[in-house]
CSV table of C-alpha atoms in Angstrom, one decimal:
chain,number,residue,atom,x,y,z
A,1,UNK,CA,-11.9,-6.6,-45.9
A,2,UNK,CA,-14.5,-9.0,-44.6
A,3,UNK,CA,-14.5,-10.7,-41.2
A,4,UNK,CA,-13.7,-14.2,-42.6
A,5,UNK,CA,-10.9,-12.7,-44.8
A,6,UNK,CA,-9.2,-11.2,-41.7
A,7,UNK,CA,-9.4,-14.6,-39.9
A,8,UNK,CA,-7.9,-16.5,-42.9
A,9,UNK,CA,-5.0,-14.1,-43.3
A,10,UNK,CA,-4.3,-14.1,-39.5
A,11,UNK,CA,-4.4,-17.8,-39.3
A,12,UNK,CA,-2.0,-18.4,-42.3
A,13,UNK,CA,0.5,-15.8,-41.2
A,14,UNK,CA,3.8,-17.2,-40.0
A,15,UNK,CA,4.9,-16.2,-36.5
A,16,UNK,CA,7.8,-13.7,-36.4
A,17,UNK,CA,11.0,-14.7,-34.7
A,18,UNK,CA,11.9,-12.7,-31.6
A,19,UNK,CA,13.5,-9.3,-32.2
A,20,UNK,CA,17.3,-9.5,-32.8
A,21,UNK,CA,17.4,-13.1,-33.7
A,22,UNK,CA,17.8,-14.5,-37.2
A,23,UNK,CA,17.8,-18.0,-38.4
A,24,UNK,CA,21.2,-19.3,-39.7
A,25,UNK,CA,22.0,-18.7,-43.3
A,26,UNK,CA,22.0,-21.5,-45.8
A,27,UNK,CA,25.4,-22.1,-47.6
A,28,UNK,CA,24.0,-20.4,-50.7
A,29,UNK,CA,22.8,-17.3,-48.7
A,30,UNK,CA,26.2,-17.2,-46.9
A,31,UNK,CA,28.1,-17.3,-50.3
A,32,UNK,CA,25.9,-14.5,-51.7
A,33,UNK,CA,26.4,-12.4,-48.6
A,34,UNK,CA,30.2,-12.9,-48.8
A,35,UNK,CA,30.1,-11.9,-52.5
A,36,UNK,CA,28.1,-8.8,-51.7
A,37,UNK,CA,30.6,-7.9,-48.9
A,38,UNK,CA,33.6,-8.5,-51.2
A,39,UNK,CA,32.0,-6.5,-54.0
A,40,UNK,CA,31.3,-3.6,-51.7
A,41,UNK,CA,34.9,-3.7,-50.4
A,42,UNK,CA,36.3,-3.8,-53.9
A,43,UNK,CA,34.2,-0.8,-55.0
A,44,UNK,CA,35.4,1.2,-52.0
A,45,UNK,CA,39.0,0.2,-52.6
A,46,UNK,CA,38.8,1.2,-56.3
A,47,UNK,CA,37.1,4.5,-55.5
A,48,UNK,CA,39.8,5.2,-52.9
A,49,UNK,CA,42.5,4.5,-55.4
A,50,UNK,CA,40.9,6.7,-58.1
A,51,UNK,CA,40.5,9.5,-55.5
A,52,UNK,CA,44.2,9.1,-54.4
A,53,UNK,CA,45.3,9.3,-58.0
A,54,UNK,CA,43.4,12.5,-58.6
A,55,UNK,CA,44.7,14.1,-55.5
A,56,UNK,CA,48.3,13.0,-56.4
A,57,UNK,CA,47.8,14.6,-59.9
A,58,UNK,CA,46.6,17.8,-58.4
A,59,UNK,CA,49.4,18.0,-55.9
A,60,UNK,CA,51.9,17.3,-58.6
A,61,UNK,CA,50.5,20.1,-60.8
A,62,UNK,CA,50.5,22.5,-57.9
A,63,UNK,CA,54.0,21.7,-56.9
A,64,UNK,CA,55.2,22.3,-60.5
A,65,UNK,CA,53.6,25.7,-61.0
A,66,UNK,CA,55.6,28.7,-59.9
């Protein structure tokens, strides 16, 4: 990288916000974040239900066997 390339990239770089602060989300970003959260919760709930069903089946089989 040449000297003038370093100066150009440094001059055009946007300043970073202070650590731990984020700009507020736009309504579209907030909607997408809520969808991601809801999808993750739905997946966990479905996985938990499947697991509970498997455990219930195994417990039923074990209780039936002599």
